[in-house]
Coordinates of N, CA and C in Angstrom, one line a residue:
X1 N -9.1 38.0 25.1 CA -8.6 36.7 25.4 C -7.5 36.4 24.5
X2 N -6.2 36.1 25.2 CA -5.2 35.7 24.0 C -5.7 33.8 23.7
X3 N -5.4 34.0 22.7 CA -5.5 32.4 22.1 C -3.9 32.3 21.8
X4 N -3.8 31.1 22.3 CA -2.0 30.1 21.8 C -2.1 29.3 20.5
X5 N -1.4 29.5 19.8 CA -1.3 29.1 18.7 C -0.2 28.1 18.6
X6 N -0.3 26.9 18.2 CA -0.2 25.6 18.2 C 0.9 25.7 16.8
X7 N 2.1 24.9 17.1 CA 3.1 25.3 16.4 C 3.1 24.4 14.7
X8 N 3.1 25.1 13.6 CA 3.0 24.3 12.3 C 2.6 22.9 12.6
X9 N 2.2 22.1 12.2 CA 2.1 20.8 12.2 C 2.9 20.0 10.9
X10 N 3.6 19.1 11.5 CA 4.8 18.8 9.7 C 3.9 17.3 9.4
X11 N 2.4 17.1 10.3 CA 1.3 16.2 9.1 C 1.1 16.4 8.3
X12 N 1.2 16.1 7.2 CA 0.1 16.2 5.7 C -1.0 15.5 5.7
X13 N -1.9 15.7 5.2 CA -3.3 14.8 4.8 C -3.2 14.9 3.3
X14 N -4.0 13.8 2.9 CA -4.2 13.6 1.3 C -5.5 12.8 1.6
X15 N -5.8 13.2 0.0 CA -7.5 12.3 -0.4 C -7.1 11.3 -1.2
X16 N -7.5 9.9 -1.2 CA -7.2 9.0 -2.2 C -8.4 8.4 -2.3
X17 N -8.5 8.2 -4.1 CA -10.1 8.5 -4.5 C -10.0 6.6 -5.0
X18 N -10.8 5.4 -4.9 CA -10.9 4.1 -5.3 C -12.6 4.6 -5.9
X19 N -12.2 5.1 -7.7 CA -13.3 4.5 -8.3 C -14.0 3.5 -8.9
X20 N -14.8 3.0 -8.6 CA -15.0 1.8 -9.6 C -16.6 1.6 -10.0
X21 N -16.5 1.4 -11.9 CA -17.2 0.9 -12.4 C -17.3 0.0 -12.8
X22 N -18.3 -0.6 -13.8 CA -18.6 -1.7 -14.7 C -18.9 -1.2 -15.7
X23 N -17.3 -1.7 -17.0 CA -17.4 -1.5 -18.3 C -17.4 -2.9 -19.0
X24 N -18.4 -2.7 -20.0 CA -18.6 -4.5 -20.8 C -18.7 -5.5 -20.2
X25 N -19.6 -5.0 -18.9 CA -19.3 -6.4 -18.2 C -18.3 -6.9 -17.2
X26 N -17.3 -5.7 -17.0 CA -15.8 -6.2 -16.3 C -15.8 -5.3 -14.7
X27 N -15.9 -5.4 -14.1 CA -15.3 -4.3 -13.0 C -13.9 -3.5 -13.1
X28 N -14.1 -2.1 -13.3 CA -13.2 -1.5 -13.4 C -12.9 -0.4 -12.5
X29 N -11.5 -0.1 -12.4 CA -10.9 0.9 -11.2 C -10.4 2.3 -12.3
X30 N -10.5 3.6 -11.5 CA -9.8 5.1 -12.4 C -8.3 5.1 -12.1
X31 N -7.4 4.8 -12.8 CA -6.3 5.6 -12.0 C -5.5 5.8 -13.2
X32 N -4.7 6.4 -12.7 CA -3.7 7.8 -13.3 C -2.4 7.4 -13.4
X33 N -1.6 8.2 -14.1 CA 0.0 7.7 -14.3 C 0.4 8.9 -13.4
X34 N 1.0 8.9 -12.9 CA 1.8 10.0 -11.8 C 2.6 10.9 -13.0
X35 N 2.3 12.2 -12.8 CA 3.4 13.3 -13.6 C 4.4 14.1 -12.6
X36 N 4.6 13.4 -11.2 CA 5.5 13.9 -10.6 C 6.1 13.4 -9.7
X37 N 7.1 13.5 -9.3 CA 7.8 12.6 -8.4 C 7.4 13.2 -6.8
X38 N 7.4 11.9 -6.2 CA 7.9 10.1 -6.1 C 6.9 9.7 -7.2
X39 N 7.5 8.3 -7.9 CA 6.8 7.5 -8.3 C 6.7 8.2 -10.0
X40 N 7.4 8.7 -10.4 CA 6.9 9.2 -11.3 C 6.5 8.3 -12.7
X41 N 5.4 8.6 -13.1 CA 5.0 7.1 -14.0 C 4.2 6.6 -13.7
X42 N 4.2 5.9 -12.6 CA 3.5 4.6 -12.0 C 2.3 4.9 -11.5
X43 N 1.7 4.0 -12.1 CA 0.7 4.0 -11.9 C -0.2 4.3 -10.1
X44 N -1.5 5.3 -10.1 CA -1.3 5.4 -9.0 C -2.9 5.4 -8.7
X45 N -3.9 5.8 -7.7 CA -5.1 6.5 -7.2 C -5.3 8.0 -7.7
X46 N -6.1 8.4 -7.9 CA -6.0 9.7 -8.2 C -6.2 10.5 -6.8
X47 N -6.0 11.4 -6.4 CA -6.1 12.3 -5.4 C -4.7 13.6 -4.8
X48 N -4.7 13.7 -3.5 CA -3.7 14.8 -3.6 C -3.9 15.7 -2.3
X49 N -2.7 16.5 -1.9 CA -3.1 16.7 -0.7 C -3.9 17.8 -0.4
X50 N -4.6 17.8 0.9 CA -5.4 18.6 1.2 C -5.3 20.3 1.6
X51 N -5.9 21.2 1.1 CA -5.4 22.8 0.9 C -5.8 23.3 2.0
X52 N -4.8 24.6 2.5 CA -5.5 25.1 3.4 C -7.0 25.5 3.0
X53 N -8.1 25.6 4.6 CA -9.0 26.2 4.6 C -10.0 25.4 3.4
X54 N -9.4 24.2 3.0 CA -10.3 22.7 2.1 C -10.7 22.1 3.2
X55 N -11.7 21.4 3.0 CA -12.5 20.1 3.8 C -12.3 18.9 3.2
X56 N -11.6 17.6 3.5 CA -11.7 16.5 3.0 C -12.3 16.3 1.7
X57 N -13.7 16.4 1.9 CA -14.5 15.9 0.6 C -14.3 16.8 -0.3
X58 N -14.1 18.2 -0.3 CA -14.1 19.1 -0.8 C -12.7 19.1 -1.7
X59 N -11.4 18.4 -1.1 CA -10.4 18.2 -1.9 C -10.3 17.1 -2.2
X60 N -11.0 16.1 -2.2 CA -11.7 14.8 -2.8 C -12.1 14.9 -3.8
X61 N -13.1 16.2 -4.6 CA -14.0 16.6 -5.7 C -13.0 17.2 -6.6
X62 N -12.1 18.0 -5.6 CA -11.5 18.7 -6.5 C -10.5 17.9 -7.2
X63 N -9.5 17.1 -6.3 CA -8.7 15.9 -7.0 C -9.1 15.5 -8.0
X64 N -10.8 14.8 -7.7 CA -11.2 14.1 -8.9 C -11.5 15.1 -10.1
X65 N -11.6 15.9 -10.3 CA -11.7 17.0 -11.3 C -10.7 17.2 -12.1
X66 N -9.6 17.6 -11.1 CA -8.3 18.1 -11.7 C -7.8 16.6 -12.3
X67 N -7.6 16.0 -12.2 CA -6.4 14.4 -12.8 C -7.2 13.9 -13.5
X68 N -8.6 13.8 -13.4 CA -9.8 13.1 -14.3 C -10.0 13.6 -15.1
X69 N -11.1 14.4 -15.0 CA -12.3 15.4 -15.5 C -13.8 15.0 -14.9
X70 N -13.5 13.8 -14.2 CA -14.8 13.7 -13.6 C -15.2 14.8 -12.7
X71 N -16.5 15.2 -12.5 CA -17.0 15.9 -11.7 C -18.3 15.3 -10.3
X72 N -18.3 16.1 -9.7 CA -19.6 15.4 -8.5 C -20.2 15.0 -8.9
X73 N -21.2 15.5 -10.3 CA -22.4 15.0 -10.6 C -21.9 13.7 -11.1
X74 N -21.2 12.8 -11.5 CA -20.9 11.9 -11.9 C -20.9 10.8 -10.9
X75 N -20.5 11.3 -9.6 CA -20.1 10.3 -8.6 C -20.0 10.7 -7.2
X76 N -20.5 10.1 -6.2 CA -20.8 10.2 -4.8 C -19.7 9.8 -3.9
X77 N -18.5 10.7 -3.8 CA -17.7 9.6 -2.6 C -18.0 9.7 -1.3
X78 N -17.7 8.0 -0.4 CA -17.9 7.8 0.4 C -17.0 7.6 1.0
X79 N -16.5 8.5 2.4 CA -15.4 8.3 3.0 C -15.0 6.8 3.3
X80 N -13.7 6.2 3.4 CA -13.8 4.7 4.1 C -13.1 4.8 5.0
X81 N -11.5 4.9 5.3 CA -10.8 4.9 6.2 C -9.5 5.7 6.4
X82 N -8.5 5.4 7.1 CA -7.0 6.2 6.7 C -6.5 5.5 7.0
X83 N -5.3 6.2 6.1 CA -4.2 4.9 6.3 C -3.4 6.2 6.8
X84 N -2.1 5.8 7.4 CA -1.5 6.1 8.6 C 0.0 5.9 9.2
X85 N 0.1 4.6 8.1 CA 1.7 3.9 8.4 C 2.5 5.2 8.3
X86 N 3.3 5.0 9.1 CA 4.4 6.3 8.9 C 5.4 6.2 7.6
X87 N 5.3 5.2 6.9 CA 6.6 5.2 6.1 C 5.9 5.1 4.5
X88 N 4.5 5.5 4.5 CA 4.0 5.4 3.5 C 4.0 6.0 2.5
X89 N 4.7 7.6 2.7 CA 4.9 8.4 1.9 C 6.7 8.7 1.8
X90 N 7.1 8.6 0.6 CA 8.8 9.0 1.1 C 8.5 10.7 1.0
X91 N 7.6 11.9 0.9 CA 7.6 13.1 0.8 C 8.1 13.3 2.2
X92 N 7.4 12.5 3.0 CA 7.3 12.7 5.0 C 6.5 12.4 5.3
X93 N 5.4 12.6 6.6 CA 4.5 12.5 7.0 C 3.3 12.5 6.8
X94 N 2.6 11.4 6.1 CA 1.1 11.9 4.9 C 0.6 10.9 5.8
X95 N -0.6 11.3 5.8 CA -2.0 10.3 6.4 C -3.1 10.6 5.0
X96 N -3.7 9.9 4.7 CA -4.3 9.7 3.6 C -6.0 9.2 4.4
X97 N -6.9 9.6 4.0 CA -8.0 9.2 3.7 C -8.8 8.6 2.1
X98 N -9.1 7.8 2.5 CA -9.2 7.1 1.2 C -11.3 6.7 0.8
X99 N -11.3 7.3 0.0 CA -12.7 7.6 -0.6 C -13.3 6.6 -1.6
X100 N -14.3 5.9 -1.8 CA -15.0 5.0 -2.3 C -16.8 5.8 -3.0
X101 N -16.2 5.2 -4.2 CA -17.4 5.5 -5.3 C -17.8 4.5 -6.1
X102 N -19.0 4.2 -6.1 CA -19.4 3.4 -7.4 C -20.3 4.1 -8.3
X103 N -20.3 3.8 -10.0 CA -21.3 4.9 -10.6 C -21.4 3.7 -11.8
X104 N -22.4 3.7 -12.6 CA -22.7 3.3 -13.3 C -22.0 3.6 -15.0
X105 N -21.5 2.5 -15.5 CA -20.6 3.2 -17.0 C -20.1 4.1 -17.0
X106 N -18.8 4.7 -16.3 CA -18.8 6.7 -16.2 C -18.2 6.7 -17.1
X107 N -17.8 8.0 -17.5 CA -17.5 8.6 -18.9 C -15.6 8.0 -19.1
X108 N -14.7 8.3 -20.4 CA -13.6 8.2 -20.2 C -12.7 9.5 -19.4
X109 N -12.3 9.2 -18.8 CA -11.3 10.4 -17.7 C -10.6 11.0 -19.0
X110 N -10.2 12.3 -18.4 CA -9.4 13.4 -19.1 C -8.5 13.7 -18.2
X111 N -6.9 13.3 -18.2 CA -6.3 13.7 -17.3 C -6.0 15.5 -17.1
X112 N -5.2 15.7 -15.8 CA -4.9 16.7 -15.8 C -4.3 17.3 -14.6
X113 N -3.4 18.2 -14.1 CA -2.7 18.9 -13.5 C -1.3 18.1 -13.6
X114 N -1.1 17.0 -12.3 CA 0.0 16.3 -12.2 C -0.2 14.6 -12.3
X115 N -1.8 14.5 -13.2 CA -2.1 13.2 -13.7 C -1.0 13.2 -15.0
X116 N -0.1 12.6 -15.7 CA 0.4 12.3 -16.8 C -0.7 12.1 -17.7
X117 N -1.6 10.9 -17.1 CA -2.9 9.7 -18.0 C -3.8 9.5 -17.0
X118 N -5.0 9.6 -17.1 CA -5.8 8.8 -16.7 C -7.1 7.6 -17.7
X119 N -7.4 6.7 -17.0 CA -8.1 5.6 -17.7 C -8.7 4.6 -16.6
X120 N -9.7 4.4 -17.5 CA -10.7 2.9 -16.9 C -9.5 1.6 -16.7
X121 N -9.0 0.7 -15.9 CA -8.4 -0.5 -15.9 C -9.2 -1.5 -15.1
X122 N -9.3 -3.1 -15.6 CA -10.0 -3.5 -14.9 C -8.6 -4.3 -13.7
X123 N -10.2 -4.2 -12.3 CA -9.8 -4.3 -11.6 C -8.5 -5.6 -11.4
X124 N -8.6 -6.8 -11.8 CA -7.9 -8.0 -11.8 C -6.6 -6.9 -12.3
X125 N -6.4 -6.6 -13.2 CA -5.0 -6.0 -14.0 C -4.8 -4.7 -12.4
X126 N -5.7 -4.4 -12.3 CA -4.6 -3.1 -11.5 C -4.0 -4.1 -9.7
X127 N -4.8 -4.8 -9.7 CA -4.3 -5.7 -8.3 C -3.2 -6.4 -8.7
X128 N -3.0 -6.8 -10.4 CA -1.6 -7.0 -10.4 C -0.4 -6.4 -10.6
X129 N -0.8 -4.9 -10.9 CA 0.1 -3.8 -11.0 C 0.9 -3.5 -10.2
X130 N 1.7 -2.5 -10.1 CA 2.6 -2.4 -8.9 C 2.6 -0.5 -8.7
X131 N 1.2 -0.1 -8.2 CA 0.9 0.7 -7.6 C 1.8 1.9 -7.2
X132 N 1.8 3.2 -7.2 CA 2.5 3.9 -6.2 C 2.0 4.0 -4.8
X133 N 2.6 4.3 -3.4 CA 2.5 4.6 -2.8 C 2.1 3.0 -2.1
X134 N 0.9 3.2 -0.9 CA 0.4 2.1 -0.3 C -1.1 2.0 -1.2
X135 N -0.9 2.3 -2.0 CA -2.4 2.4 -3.1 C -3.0 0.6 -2.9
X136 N -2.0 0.1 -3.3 CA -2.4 -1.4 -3.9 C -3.4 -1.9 -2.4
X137 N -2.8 -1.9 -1.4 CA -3.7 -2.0 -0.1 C -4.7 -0.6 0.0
X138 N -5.1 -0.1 -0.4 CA -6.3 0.7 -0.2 C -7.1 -0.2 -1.1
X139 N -6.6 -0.5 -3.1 CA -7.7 -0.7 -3.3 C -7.9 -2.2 -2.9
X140 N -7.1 -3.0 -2.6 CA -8.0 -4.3 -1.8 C -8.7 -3.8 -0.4
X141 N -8.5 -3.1 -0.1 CA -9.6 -3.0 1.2 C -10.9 -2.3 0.6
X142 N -10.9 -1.4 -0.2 CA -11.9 -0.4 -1.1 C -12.8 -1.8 -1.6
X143 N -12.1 -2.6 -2.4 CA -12.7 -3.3 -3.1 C -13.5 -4.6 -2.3
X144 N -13.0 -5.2 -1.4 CA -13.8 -5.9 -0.3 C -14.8 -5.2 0.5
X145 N -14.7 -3.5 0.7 CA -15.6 -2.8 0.6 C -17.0 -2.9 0.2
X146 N -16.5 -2.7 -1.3 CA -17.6 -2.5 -2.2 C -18.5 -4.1 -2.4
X147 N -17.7 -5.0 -2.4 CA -18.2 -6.5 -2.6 C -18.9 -6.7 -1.2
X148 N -18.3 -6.3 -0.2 CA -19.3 -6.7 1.0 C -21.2 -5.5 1.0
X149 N -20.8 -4.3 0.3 CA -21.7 -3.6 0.3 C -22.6 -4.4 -0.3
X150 N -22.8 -4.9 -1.7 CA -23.3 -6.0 -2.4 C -23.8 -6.7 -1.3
X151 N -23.7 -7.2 -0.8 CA -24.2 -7.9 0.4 C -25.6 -7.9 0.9
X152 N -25.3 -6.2 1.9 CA -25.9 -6.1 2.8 C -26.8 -5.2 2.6
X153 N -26.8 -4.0 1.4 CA -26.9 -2.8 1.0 C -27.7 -3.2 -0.6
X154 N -28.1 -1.9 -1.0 CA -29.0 -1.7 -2.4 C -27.8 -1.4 -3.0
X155 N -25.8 -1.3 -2.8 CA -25.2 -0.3 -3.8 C -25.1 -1.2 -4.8
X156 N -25.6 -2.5 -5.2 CA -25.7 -2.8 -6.5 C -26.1 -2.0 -7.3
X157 N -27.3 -1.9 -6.9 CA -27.9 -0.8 -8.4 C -27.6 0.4 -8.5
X158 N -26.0 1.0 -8.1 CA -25.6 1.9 -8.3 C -25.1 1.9 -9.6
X159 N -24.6 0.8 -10.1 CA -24.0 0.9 -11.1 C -24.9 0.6 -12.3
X160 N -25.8 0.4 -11.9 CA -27.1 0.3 -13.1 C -27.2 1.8 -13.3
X161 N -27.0 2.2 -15.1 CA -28.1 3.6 -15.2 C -29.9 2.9 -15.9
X162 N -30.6 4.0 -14.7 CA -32.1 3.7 -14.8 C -32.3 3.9 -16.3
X163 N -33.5 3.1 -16.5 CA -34.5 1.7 -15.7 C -33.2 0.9 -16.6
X164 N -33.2 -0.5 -15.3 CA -32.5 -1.5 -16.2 C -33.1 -2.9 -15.5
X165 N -32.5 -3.9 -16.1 CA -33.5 -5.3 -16.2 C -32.5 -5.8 -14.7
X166 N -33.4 -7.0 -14.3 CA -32.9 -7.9 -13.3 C -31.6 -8.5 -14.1
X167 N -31.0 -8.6 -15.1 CA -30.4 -9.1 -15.9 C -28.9 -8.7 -15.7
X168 N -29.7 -6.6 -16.3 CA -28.2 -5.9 -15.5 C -28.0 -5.9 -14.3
X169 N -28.8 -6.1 -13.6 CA -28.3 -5.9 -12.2 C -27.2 -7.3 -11.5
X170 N -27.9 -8.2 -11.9 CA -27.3 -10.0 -12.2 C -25.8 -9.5 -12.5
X171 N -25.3 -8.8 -13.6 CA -24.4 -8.6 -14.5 C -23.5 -7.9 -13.6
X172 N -23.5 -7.0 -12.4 CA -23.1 -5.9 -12.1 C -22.6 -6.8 -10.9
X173 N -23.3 -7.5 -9.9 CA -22.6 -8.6 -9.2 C -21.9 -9.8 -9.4
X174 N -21.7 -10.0 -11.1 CA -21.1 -11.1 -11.9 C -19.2 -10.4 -11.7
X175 N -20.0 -8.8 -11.9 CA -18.7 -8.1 -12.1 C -17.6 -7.8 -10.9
X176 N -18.7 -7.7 -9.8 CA -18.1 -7.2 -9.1 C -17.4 -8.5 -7.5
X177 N -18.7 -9.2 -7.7 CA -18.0 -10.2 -7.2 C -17.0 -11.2 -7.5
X178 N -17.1 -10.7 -9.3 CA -16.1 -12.1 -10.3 C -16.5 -13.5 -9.6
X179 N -17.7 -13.6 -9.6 CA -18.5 -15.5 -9.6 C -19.6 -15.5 -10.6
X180 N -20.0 -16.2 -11.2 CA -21.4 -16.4 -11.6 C -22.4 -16.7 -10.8
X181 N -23.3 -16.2 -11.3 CA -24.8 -16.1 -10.2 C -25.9 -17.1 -11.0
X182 N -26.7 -18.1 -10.3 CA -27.7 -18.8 -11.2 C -29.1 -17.7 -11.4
X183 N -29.1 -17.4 -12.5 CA -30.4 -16.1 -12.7 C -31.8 -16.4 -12.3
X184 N -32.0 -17.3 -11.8 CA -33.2 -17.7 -11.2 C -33.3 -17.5 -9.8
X185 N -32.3 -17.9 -9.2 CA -32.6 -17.3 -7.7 C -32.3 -16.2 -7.6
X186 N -30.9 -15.9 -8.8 CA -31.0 -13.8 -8.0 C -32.1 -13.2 -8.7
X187 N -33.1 -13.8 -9.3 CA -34.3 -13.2 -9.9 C -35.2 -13.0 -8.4
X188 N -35.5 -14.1 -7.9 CA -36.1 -14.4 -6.7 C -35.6 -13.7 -5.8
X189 N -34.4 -13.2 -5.2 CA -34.3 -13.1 -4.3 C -34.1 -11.4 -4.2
X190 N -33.9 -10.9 -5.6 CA -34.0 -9.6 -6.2 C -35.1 -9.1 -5.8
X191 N -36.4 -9.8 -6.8 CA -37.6 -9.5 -6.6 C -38.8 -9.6 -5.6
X192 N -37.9 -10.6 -4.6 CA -38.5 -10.8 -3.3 C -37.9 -9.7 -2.1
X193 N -37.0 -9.1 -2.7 CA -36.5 -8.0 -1.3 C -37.4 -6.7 -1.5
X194 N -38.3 -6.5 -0.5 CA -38.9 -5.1 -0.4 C -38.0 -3.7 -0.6
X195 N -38.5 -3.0 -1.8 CA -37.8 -2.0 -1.8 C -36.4 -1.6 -2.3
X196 N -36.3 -2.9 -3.2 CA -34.7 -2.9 -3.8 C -34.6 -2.5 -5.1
X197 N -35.6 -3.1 -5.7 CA -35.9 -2.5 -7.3 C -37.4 -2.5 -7.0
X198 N -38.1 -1.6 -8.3 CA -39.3 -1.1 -8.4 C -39.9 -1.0 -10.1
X199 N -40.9 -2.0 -10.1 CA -40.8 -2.3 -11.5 C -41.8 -0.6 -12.1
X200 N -40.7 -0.8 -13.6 CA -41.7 0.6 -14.1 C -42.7 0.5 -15.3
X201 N -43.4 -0.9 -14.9 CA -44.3 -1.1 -15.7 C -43.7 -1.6 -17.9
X202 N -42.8 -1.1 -17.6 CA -42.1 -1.0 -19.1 C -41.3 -1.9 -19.3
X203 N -41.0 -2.6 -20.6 CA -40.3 -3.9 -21.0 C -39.1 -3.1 -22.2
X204 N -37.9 -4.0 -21.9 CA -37.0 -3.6 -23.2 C -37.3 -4.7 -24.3
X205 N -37.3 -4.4 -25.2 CA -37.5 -5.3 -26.1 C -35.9 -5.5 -27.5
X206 N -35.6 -6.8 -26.6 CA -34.9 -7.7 -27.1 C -34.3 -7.6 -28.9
X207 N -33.0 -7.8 -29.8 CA -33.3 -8.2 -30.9 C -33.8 -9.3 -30.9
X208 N -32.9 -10.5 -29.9 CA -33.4 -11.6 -30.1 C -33.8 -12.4 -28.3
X209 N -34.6 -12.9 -28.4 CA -35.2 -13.5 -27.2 C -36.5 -12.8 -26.6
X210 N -36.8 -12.8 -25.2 CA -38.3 -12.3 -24.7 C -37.8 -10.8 -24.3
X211 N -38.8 -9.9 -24.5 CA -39.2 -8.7 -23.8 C -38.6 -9.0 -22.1
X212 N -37.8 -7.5 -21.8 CA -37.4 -8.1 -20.4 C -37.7 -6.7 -19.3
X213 N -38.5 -7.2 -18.1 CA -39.0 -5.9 -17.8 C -38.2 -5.2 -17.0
X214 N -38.6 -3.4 -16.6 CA -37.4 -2.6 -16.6 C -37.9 -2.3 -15.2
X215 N -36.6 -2.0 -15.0 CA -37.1 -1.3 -12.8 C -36.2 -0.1 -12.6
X216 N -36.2 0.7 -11.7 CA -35.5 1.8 -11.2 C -35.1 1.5 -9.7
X217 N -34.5 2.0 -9.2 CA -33.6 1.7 -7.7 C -35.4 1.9 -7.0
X218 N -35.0 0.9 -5.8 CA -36.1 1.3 -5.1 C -35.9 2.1 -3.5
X219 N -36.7 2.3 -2.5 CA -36.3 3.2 -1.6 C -35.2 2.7 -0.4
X220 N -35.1 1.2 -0.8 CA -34.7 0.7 0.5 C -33.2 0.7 0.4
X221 N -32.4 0.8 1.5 CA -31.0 0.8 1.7 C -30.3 -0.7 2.4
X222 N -31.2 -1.2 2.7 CA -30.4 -2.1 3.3 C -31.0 -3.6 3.0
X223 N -30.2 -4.7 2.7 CA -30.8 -6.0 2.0 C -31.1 -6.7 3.7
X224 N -32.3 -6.9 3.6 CA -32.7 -7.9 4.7 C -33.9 -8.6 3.9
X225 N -33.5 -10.0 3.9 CA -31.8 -10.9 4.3 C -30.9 -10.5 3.1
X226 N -29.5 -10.4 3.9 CA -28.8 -10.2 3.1 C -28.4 -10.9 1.8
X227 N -28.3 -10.5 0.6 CA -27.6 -11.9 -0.2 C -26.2 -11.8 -0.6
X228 N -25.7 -12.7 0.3 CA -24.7 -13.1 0.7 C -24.1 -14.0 -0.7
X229 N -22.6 -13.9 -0.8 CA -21.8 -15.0 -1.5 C -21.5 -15.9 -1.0
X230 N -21.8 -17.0 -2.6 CA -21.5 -18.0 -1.8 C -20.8 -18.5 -3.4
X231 N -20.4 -19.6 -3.0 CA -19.6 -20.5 -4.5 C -19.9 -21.0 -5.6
X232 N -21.5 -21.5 -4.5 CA -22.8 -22.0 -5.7 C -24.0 -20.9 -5.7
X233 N -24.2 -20.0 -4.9 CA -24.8 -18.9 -5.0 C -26.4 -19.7 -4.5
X234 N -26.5 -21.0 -3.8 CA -27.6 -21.9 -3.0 C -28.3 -20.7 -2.4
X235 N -29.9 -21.0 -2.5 CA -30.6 -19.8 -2.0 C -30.6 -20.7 -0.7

């Protein structure tokens, strides 16, 4: 059987990776100084385009390896969307998929290939940055992402490393949503969701104040009822 062979295609694809953790308390994004032109400098997403005979996620991992040093075991990406505008690349024709990770305190990045730098920035500073590419709109969509997951979803306690208190977990939607929460109801409403946290019988003990007890992720994925944002955070 002859097969027809379909003439080059002048699309590119690329992976663009929106990390974010919580350092000291802050919500923070990975990104890199570009070591190559376009953009050279500027601050960018880490990622890069996809190789022959590569799979998405597969040059997803690799990206994040090469510009970082992060590796898989560190972090779970979650495909989100693509972006598509035709004029978004001045190289030509790039379509981009853009990948979403949350992990708990990750290590400091070690740049590398055609990263210049990479580093932790918190999120407020890089939204006011001036991004390469169409970056700055991925990570506000990434990031309303991840705040709406909070929602509906257990990925809060992603950014917890096990066992940690209702406290950190409090801390981790302080960060990510940027509101304060009244710790009595997200106690309640923490401890009243089946399957969200799972206490491990064990307490941290304080320098100063009460013993505060410790939990691990529990099995459930999805918050029903959700807890939802609000201004005054009213149960």
């Amino acid at each position: 059987m002859t097969v027809t062979r379909l003439p080059r295609p002048y699309i590119r694809v690329t992976a663009d990776l929106v990390i974010l953790t919580v350092r000291s308390g802050e919500l923070h994004i990975l990104l890199i100084d570009r070591g190559n032109p376009p953009y050279l400098g500027r601050p960018a997403l880490p990622g890069g385009f996809v190789r022959d005979g590569e799979t998405l996620e597969g040059a997803a991992y690799r990206e994040l390896a090469e510009e970082t040093g992060l590796l898989a075991c560190d972090v779970t990406l979650e495909q989100l969307r693509a972006y598509s505008e035709p004029g978004r690349d001045p190289r030509g024709r790039v379509i981009t998929i853009a990948y979403l990770a949350l992990g708990p305190d990750l290590p400091l990045p070690i740049a590398g290939t055609d990263a210049a730098a990479a580093r932790w920035v918190p999120v407020e500073q890089a939204l006011a940055t001036e991004l390469a590419f169409d970056h700055a709109e991925i990570l506000r969509d990434c990031l309303e992402s991840a705040r709406a997951r909070l929602e509906h979803t257990t990925a809060g306690a992603a950014f917890c490393r096990e066992p940690f208190t209702v406290a950190d977990l409090r801390h981790v939607y302080e960060a990510v949503w940027g509101q304060r929460l009244d710790p009595s109801n997200f106690r309640r409403k923490v401890t009243n969701t089946a399957g969200f946290i799972v206490p491990t019988g064990e307490r941290r003990f304080p320098d100063v104040g009460r013993p505060a007890a410790l939990y691990t992720r529990g099995p459930a994925t999805l918050l029903i009822p959700p807890l939802l944002r609000t201004a005054t955070d009213e149960p």
